[in-house]
Every structure is written in C-alpha cells, then in structure tokens.
PDB file of C-alpha atoms and ligand atoms in Angstrom:
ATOM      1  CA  UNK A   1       1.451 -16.887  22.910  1.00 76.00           C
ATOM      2  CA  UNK A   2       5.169 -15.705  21.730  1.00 84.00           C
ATOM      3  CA  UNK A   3       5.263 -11.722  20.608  1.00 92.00           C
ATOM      4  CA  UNK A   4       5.128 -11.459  17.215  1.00 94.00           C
ATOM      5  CA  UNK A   5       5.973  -7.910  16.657  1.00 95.00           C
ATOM      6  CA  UNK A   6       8.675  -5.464  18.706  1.00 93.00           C
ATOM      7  CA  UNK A   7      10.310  -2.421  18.311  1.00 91.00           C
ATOM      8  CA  UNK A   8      12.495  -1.335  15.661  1.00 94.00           C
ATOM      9  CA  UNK A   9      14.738   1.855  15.019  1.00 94.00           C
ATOM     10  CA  UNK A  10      12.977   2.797  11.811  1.00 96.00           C
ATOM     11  CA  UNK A  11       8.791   2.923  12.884  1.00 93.00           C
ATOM     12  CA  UNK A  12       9.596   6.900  13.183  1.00 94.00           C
ATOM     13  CA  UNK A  13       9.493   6.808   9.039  1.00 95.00           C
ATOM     14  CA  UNK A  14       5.818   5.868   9.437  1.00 94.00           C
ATOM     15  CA  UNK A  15       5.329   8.996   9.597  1.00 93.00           C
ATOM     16  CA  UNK A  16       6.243   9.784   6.056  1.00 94.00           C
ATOM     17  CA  UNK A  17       4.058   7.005   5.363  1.00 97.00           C
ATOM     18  CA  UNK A  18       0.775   8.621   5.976  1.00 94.00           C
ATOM     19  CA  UNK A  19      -0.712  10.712   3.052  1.00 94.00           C
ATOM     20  CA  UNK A  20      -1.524  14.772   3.516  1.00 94.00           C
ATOM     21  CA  UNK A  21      -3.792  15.760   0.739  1.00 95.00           C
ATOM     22  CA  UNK A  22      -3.812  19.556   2.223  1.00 94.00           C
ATOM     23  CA  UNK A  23       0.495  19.450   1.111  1.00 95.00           C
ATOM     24  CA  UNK A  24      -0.418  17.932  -2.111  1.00 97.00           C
ATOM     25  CA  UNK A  25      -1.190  19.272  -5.301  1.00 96.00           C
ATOM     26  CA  UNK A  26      -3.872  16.409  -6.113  1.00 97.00           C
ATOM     27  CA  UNK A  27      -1.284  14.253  -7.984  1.00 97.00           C
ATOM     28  CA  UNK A  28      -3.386  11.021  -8.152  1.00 97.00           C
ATOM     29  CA  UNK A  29      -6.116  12.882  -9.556  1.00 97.00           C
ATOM     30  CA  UNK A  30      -4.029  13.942 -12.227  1.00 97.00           C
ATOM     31  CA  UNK A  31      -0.952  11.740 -12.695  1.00 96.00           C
ATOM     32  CA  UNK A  32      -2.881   8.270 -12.907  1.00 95.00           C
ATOM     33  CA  UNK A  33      -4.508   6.104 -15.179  1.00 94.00           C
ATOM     34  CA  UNK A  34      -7.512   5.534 -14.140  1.00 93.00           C
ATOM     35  CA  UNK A  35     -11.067   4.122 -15.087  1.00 94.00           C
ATOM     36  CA  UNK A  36     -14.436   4.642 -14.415  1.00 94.00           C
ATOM     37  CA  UNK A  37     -14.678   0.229 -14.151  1.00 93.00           C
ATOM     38  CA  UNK A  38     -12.174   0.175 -10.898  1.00 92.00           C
ATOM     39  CA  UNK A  39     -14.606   3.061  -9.377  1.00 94.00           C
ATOM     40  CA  UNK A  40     -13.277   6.339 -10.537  1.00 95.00           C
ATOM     41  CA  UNK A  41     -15.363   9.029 -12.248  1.00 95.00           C
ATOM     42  CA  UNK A  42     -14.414   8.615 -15.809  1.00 93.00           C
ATOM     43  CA  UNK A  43     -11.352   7.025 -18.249  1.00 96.00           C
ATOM     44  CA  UNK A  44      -9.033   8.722 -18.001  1.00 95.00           C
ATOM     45  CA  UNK A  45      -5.013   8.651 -19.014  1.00 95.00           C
ATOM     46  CA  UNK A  46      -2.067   9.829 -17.130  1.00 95.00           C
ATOM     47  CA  UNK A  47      -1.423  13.528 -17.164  1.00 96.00           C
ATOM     48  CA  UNK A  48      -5.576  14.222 -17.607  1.00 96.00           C
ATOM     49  CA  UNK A  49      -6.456  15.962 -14.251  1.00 96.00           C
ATOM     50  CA  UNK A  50     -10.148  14.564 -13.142  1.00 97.00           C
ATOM     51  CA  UNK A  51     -12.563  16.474 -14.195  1.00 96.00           C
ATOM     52  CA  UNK A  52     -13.754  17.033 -10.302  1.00 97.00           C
ATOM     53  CA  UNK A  53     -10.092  18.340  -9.411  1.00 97.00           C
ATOM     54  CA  UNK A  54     -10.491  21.783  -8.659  1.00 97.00           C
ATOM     55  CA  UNK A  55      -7.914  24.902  -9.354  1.00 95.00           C
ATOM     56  CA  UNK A  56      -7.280  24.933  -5.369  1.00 95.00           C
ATOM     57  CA  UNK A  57      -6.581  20.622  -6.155  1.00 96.00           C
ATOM     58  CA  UNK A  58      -9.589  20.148  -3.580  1.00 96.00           C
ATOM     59  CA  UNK A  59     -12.076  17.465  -5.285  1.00 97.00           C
ATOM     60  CA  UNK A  60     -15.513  18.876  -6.120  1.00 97.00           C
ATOM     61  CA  UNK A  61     -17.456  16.144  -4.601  1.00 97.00           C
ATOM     62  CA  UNK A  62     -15.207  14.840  -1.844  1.00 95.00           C
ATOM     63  CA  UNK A  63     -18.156  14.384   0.297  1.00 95.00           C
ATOM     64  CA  UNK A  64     -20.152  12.277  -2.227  1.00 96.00           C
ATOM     65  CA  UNK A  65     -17.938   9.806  -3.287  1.00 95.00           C
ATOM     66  CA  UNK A  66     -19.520   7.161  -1.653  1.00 93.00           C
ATOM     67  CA  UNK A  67     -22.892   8.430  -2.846  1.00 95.00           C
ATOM     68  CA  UNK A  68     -21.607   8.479  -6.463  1.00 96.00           C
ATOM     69  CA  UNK A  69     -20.430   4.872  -5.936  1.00 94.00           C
ATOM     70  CA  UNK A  70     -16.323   6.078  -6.615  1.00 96.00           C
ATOM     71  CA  UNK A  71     -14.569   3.252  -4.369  1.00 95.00           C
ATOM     72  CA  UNK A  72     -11.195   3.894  -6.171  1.00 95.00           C
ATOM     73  CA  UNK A  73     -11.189   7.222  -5.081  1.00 96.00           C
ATOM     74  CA  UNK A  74     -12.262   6.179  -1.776  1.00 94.00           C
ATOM     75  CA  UNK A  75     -10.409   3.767  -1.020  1.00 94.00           C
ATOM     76  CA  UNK A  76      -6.396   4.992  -2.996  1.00 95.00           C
ATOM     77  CA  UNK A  77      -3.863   5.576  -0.463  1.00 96.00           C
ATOM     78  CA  UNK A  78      -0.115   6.861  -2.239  1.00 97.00           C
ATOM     79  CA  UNK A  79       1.288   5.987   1.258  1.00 97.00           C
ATOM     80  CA  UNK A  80       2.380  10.058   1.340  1.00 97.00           C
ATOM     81  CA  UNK A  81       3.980   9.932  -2.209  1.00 98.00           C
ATOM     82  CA  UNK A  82       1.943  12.772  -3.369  1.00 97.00           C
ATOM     83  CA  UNK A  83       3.031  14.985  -0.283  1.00 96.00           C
ATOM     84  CA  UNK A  84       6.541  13.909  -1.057  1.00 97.00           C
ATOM     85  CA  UNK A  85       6.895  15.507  -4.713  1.00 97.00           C
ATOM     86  CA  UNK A  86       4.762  18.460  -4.280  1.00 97.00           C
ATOM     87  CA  UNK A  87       6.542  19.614  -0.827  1.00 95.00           C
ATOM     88  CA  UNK A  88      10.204  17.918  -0.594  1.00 95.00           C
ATOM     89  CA  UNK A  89      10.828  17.188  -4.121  1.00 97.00           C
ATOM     90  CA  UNK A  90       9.341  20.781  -5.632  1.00 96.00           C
ATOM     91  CA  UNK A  91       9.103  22.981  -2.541  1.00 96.00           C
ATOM     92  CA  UNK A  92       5.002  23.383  -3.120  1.00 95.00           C
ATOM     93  CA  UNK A  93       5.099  23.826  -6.585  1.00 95.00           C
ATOM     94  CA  UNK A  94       2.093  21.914  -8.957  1.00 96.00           C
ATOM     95  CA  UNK A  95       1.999  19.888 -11.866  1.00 96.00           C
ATOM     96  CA  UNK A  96      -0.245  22.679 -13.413  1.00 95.00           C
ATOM     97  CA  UNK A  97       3.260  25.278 -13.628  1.00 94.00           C
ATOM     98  CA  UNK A  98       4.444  23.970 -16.861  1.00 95.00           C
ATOM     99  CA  UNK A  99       4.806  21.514 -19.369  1.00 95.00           C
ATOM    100  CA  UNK A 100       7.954  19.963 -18.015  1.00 95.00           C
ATOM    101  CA  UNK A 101       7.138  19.872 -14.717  1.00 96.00           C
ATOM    102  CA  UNK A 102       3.907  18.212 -15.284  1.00 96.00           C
ATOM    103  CA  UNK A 103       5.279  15.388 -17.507  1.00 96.00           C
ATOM    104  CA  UNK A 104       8.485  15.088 -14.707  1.00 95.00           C
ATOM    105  CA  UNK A 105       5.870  14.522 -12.278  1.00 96.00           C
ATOM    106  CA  UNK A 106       3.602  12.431 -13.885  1.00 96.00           C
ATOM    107  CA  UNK A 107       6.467   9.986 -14.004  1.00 95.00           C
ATOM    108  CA  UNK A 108       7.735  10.560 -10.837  1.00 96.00           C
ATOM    109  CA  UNK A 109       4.344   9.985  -8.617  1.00 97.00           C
ATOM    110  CA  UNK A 110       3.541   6.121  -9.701  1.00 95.00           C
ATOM    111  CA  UNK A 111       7.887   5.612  -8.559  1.00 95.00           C
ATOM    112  CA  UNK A 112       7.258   7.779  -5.425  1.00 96.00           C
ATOM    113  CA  UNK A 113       4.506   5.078  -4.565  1.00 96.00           C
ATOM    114  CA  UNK A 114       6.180   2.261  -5.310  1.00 96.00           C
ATOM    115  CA  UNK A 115       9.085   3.369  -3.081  1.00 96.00           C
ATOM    116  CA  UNK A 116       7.108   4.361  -0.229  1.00 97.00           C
ATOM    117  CA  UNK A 117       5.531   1.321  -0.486  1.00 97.00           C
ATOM    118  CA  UNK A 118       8.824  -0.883  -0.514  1.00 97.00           C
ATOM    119  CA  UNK A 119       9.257   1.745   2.721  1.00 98.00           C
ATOM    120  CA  UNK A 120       6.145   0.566   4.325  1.00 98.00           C
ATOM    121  CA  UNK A 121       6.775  -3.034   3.894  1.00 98.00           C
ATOM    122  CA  UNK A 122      10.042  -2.843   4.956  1.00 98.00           C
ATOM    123  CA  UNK A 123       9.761  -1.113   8.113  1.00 98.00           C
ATOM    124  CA  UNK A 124       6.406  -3.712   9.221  1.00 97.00           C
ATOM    125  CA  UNK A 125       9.532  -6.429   8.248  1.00 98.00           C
ATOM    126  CA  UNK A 126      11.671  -4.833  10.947  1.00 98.00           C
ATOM    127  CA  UNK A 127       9.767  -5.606  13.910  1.00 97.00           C
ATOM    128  CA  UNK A 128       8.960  -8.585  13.133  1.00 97.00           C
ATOM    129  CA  UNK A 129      10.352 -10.200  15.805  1.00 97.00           C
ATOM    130  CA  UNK A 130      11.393 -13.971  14.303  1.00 97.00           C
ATOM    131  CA  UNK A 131      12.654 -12.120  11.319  1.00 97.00           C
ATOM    132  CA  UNK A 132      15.596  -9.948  13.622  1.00 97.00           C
ATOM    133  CA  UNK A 133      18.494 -12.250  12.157  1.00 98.00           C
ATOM    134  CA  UNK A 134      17.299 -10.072   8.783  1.00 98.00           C
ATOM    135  CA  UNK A 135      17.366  -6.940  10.295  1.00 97.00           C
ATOM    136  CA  UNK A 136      20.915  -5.575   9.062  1.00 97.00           C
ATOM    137  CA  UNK A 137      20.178  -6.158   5.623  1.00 98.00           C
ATOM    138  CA  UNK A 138      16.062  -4.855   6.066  1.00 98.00           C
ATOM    139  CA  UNK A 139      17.625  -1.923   7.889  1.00 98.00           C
ATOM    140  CA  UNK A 140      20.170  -0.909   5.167  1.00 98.00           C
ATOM    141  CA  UNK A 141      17.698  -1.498   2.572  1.00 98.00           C
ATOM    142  CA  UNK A 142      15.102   1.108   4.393  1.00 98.00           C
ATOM    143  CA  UNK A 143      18.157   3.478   4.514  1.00 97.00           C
ATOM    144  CA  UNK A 144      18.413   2.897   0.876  1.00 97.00           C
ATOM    145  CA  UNK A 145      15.033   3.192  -0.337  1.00 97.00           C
ATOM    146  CA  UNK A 146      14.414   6.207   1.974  1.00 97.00           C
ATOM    147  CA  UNK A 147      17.839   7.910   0.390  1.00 96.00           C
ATOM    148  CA  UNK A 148      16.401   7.110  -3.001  1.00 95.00           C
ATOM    149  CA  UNK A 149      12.725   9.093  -2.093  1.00 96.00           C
ATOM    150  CA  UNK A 150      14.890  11.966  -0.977  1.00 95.00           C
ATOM    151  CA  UNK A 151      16.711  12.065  -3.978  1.00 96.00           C
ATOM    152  CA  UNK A 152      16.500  15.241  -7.015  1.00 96.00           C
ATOM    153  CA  UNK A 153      13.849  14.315  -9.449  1.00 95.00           C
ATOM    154  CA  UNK A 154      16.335  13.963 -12.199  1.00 94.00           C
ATOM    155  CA  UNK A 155      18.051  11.491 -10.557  1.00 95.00           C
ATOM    156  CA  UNK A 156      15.311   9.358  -9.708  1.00 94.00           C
ATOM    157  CA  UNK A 157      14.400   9.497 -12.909  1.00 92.00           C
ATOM    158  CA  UNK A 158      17.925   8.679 -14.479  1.00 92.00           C
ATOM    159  CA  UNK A 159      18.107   5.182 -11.803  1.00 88.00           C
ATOM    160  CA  UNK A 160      14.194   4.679 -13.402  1.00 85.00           C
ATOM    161  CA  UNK A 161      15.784   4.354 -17.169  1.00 83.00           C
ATOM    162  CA  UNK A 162      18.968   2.145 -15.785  1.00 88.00           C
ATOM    163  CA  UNK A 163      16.797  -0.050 -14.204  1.00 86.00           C
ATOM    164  CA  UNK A 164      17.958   0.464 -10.816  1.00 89.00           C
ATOM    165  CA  UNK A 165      14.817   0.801  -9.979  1.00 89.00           C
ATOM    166  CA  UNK A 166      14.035  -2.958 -10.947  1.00 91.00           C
ATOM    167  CA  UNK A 167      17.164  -3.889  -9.071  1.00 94.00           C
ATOM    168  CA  UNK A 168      16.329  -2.326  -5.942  1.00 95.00           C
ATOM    169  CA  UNK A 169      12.803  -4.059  -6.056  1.00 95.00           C
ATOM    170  CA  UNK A 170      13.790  -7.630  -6.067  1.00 97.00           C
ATOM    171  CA  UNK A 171      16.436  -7.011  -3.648  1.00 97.00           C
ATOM    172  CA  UNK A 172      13.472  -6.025  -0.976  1.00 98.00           C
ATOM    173  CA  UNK A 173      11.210  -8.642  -2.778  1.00 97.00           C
ATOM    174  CA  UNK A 174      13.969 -10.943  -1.656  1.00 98.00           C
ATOM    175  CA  UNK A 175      14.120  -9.867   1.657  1.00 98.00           C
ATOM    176  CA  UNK A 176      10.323 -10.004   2.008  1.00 98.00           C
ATOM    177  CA  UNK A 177       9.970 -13.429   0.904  1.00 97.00           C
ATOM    178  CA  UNK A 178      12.628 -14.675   3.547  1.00 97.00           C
ATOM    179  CA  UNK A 179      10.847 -12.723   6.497  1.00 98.00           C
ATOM    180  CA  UNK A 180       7.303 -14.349   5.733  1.00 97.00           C
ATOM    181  CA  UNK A 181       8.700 -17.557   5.940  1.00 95.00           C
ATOM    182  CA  UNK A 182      10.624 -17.085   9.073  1.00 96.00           C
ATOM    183  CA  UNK A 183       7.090 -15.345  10.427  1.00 96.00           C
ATOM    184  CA  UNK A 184       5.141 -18.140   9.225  1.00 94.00           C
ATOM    185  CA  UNK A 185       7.452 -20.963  10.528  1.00 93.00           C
ATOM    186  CA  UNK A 186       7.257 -19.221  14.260  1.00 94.00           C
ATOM    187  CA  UNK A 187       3.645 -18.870  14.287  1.00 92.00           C
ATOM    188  CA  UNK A 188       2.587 -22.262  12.290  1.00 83.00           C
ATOM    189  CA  UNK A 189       5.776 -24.924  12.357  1.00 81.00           C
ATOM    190  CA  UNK A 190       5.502 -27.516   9.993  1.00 70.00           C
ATOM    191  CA  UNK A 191       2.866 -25.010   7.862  1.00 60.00           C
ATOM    192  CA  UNK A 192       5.223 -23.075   6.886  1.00 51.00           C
ATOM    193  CA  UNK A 193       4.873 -21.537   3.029  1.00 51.00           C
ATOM    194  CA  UNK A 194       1.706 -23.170   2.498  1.00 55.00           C
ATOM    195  CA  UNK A 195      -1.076 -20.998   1.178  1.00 54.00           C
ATOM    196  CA  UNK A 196      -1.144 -19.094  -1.893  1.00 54.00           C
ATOM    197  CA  UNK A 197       2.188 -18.151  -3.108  1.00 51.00           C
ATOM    198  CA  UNK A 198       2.518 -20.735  -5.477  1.00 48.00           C
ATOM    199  CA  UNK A 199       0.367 -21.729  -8.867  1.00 49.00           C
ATOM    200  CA  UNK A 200      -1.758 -18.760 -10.005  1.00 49.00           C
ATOM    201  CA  UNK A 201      -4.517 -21.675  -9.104  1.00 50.00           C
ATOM    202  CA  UNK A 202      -3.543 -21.424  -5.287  1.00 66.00           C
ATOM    203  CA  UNK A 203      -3.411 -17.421  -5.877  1.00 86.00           C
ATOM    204  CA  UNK A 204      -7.205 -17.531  -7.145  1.00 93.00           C
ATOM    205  CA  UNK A 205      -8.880 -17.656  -4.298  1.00 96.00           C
ATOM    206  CA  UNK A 206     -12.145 -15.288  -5.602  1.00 97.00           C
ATOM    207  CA  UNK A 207     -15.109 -15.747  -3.369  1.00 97.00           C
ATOM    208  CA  UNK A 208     -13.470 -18.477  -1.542  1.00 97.00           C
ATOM    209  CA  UNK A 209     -15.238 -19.602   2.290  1.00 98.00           C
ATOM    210  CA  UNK A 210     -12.911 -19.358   4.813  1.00 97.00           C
ATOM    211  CA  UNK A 211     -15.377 -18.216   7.521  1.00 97.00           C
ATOM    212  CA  UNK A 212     -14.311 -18.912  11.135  1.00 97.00           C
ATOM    213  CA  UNK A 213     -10.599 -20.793   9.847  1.00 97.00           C
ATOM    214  CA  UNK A 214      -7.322 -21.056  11.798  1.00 96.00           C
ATOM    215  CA  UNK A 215      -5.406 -19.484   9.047  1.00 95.00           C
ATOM    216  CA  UNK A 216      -1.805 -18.608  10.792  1.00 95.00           C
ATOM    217  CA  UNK A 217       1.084 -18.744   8.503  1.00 93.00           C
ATOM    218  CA  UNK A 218      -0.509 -19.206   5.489  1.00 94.00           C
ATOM    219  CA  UNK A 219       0.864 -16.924   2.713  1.00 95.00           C
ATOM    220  CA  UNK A 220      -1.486 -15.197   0.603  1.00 96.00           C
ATOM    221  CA  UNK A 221       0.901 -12.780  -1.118  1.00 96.00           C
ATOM    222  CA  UNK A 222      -0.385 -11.714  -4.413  1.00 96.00           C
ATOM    223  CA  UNK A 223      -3.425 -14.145  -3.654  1.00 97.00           C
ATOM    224  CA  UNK A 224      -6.615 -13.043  -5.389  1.00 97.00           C
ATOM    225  CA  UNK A 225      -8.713 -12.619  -1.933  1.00 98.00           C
ATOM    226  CA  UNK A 226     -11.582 -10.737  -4.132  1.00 97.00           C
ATOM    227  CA  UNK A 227     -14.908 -11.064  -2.069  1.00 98.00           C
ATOM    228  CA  UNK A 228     -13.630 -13.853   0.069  1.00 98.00           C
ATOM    229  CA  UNK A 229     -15.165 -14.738   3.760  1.00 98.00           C
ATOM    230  CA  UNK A 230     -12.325 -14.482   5.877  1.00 98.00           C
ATOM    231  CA  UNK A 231     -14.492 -13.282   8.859  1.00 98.00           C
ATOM    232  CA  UNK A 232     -14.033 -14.568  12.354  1.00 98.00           C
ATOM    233  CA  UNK A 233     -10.580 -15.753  11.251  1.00 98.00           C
ATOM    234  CA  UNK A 234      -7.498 -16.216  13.179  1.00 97.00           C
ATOM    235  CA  UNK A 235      -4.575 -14.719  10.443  1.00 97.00           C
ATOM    236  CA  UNK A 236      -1.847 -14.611  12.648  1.00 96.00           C
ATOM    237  CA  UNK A 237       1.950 -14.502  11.137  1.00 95.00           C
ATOM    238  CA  UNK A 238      -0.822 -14.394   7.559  1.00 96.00           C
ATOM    239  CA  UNK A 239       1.000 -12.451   4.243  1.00 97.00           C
ATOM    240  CA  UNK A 240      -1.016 -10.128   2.267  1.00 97.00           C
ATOM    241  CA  UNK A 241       1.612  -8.947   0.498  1.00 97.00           C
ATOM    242  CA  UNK A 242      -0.157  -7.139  -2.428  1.00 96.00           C
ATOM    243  CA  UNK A 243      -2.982  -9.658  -2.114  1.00 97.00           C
ATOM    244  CA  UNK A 244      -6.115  -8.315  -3.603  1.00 97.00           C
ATOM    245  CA  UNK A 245      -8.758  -7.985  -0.845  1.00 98.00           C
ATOM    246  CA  UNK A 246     -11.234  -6.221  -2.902  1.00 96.00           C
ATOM    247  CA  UNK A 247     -14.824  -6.751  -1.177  1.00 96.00           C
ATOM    248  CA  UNK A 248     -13.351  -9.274   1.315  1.00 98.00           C
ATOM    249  CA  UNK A 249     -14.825  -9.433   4.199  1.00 98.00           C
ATOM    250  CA  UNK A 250     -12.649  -8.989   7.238  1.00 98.00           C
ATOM    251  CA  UNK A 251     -15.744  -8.697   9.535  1.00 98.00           C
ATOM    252  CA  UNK A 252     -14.552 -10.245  13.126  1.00 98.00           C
ATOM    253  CA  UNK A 253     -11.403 -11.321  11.926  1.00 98.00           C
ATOM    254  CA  UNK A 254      -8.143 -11.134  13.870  1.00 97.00           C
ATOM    255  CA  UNK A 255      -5.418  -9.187  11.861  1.00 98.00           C
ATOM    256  CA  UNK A 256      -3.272  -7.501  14.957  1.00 96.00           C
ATOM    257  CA  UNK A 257      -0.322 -10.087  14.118  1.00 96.00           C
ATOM    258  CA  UNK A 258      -1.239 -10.234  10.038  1.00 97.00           C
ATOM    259  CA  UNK A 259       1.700  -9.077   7.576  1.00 97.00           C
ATOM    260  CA  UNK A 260       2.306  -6.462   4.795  1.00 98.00           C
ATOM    261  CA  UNK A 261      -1.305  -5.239   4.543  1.00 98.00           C
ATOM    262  CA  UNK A 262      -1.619  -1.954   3.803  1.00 97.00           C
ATOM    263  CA  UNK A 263      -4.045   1.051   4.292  1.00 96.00           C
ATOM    264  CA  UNK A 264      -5.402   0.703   0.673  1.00 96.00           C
ATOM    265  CA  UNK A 265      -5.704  -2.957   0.954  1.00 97.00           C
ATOM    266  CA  UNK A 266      -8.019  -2.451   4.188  1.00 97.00           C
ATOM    267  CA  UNK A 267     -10.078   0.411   2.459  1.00 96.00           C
ATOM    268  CA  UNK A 268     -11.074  -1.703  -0.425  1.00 96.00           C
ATOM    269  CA  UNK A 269     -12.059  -4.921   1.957  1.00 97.00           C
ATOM    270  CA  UNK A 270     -15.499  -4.818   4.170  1.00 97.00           C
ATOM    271  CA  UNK A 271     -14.869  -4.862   7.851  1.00 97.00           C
ATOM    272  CA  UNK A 272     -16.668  -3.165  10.924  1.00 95.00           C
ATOM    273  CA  UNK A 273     -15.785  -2.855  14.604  1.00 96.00           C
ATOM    274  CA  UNK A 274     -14.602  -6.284  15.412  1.00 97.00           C
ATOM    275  CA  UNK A 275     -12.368  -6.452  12.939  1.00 98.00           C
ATOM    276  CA  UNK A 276      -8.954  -6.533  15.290  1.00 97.00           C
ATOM    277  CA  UNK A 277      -6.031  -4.384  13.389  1.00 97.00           C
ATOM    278  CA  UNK A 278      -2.745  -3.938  14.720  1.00 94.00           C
ATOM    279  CA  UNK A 279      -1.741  -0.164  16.294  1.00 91.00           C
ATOM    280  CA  UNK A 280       0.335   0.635  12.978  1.00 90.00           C
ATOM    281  CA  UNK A 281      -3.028   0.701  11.044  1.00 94.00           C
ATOM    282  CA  UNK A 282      -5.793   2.807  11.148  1.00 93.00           C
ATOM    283  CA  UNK A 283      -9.680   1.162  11.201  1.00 95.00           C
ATOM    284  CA  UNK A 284     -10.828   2.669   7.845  1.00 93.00           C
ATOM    285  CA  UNK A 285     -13.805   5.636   8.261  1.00 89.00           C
ATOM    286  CA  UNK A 286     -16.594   4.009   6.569  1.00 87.00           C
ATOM    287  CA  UNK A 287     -15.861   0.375   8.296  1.00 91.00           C
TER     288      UNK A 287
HETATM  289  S1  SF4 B 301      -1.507  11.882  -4.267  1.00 74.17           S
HETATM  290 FE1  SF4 B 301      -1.740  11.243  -2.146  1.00 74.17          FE
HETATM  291  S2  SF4 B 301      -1.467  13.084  -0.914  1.00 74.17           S
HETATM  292 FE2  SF4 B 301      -1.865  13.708  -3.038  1.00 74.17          FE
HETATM  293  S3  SF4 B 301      -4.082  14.046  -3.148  1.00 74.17           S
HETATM  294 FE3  SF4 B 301      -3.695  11.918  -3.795  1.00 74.17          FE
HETATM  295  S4  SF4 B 301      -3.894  10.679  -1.927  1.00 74.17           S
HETATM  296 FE4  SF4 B 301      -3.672  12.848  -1.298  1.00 74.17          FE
HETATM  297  S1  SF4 B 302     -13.497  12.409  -8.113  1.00 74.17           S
HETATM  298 FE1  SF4 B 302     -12.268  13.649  -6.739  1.00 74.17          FE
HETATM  299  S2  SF4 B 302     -10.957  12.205  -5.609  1.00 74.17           S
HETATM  300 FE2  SF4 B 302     -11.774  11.128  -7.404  1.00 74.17          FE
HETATM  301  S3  SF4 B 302     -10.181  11.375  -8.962  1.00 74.17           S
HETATM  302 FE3  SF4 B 302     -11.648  13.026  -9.238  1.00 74.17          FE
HETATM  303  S4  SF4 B 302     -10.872  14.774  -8.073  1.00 74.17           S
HETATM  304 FE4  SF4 B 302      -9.788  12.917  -7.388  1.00 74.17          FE
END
C-alpha cells in the first residue's frame, strides 16, 4: 500500500496545537455560549463565567463531569487558543482584570480557535503526501495564519471587522478542498469526491449503517455522522472535515490514514482500543 502521509517542515507547530488549561485563565468557561442541551452545566451567554469556574479558573467538579453527564465540557478542545491569549497575547493576565479586557477577550477566544484550527488542518494538509504539488501555497498559508495568531489583539481584532478574517478562511477552505480530492483520488481512483460533500441530503447521514464498509476516499466533510456505525471500517484517504461525529461509533475502525479529524471530533465519537488513530492524535481518556 502507497504512504499516505510524510514529513513536513511545519508538524513542530503541533505543538501550539495542544491545549494547557494550567496557562489558561479558563476562557471557554467564560468566553462561550454555551447550553445546558449540548452537555454543559447551564445556559449560559458569552462573557458569563460558569458557575463551576473557580477564582484560581480550576473547575469545581472537574472530576465529575462524566458523572454529571457534561459531554461538552468533556469533550471541547480550543486546539491551545485559550493558552494563546492568556500567555502570548496578555502575558498571564485574566479576563476577570477589567471590563475591557474581558470584552477584548471574549471576542478574541472564538477567532483564536478558529485560527488554530485553520493551523491544525493545514499542517495534517502538508504531509499529505499526494497533496505535495500544494505544498507552497499550504506552507505560506500556515506562515500566514500562524503570523495572524501572533499578532496584538487590536489588530486581530481590526482584520475581524474588515473581514480579513473571512478572506483568509476561504483561501485555506480552498486549499483544503483541492488536497481531499487529490488524497481521495490516490487512495480510491475513479471514487474520487464521492461521499457527502454535496446535497445537505448526502451530508445527513444521522444513524446511518456503515458497519464493516470499505469507505476510502469518500468525503464526509461537514457530513452529519451523528450516531453512525462506522465500526470495523476501512476510512483511508476519508475527510472529516468538520463532520459531526457526535455518538459515532468508531469502535474497530481504521482511521491512521483518515483526514482533518480533530481531537474534539474524536472526544465526542465512541471508540475503545481498536480503534486505529494515526501518531498525530491522541486515543481520547475515557475511550
Ligand atoms: S480555553 Fe482551552 S486551554 Fe483554556 S481552559 Fe478551556 S480548554 Fe483549557
Ligand atoms: S463545568 Fe467546569 S469545565 Fe464545564 S464549563 Fe463549567 S467550569 Fe468549565
């Protein structure tokens, strides 16, 4: 079987990639919408801190959650944003300081996410080995993004209002959709872009039985995967590009050569032991 995946200049930004609640000052717990439907412990807007987040930004019952039944808190992942802004963007400073800096950073947190997500994405696209005739445009744009994350609050906030922002996301969007179908034409030619990128029909694939399946190089990017049997199944050169895996169960299934799925994605789906991940993501702790 041809390599799917090789080495790439930019997997040392993983790093950044990988969230540090001790360097945080609890920012999902405060910055986010949330609601007590997706699994969290109450409704709540952005810019309400939890009532479980403690002065120290510890959560009271961290090690209940899964006795109190909170699977969004178990299973969110800001991909590091939240260490980002409280130790590189404000030098350890909190939310709970001011005013100002609590509305700055209520705004900034949900753009810190999306960027380190674009990051995440991005960098998985780079080693992608049938997708290296992208690789000076995928490698520019990590060098962008990760400029952008670096950037003074202000002036992420400024490129927010001018829609650079927007911009910036379809140009990785773009480069995204090309590298899935390059991936999916190496591992599956002639199946190329089938799947469930198209109608939101295709994408609503709720409870659907796929149990056991040859899958490679469908696309299930944005696909509805919610409680679907996708155990014991071969997903080789497969996108889950923000597919929603919700309850699916990944039980025995082979996802070493999968694309785009991400630690939160994982977290939210049921899998065990045999589920086969590749090295770049961790086996959740409760699977
Ligand atoms: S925002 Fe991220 S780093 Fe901060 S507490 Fe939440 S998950 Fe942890
Ligand atoms: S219960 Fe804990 S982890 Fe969940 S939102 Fe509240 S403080 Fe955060």
């Amino acid at each position: 079987m041809k390599q799917l995946r090789g080495s790439s200049p930019y997997t040392d930004l993983m790093k950044n990639l990988k969230s540090d609640c001790t360097s945080c000052c609890g920012l999902c717990c405060f910055a986010l919408y949330f609601s007590k439907l997706d699994g969290f412990p109450q409704d709540k807007a952005p810019g309400v801190p939890c009532r479980n987040l403690q002065s120290d930004f510890r959560c009271a019952v961290h090690s209940e959650l899964a006795e109190r039944g909170l699977k969004g808190c178990i299973h969110f992942d800001c991909l590091g944003a939240g260490q980002r802004i409280t130790r590189s963007l404000y030098s350890g400073r909190s939310w709970s300081e001011s005013r100002e800096t609590a509305a700055e950073m209520c705004r900034l947190f949900p753009e810190m996410r999306l960027l380190h997500q674009m990051l995440w994405y991005l960098i998985e696209a780079s080693t992608l080995v049938p997708a290296a005739s992208l690789l000076p445009r995928t490698g520019a744009l990590i060098c962008e993004v990760d400029a952008c994350c670096m950037m003074p609050p202000q002036t992420i906030l400024a490129r927010l209002q001018e829609g650079a922002a927007d911009e910036l996301r379809a140009r990785v969007n773009g480069v995204l959709k090309e590298t899935i179908a390059l991936t999916a034409a190496f591992v599956s030619p002639g199946s190329a872009g089938s799947g469930a990128s198209g109608s939101s029909r295709d994408r609503d694939l709720i409870g659907k039985r796929f149990r056991g399946k040859k899958l490679d190089g469908r696309d299930f990017s944005a696909a509805l995967l919610i409680a679907s049997d996708l155990s014991g199944c071969s997903l080789r050169g497969v996108s889950f590009l923000g597919a929603d895996l919700r309850d699916a169960d990944l039980r025995g299934a082979d996802l070493r050569d999968s694309l785009f799925l991400t630690p939160e994605q994982l977290a939210s789906a049921k899998g065990d032991r045999s589920t086969r991940l590749s090295p770049h993501l961790l086996r959740p702790d409760h699977w």
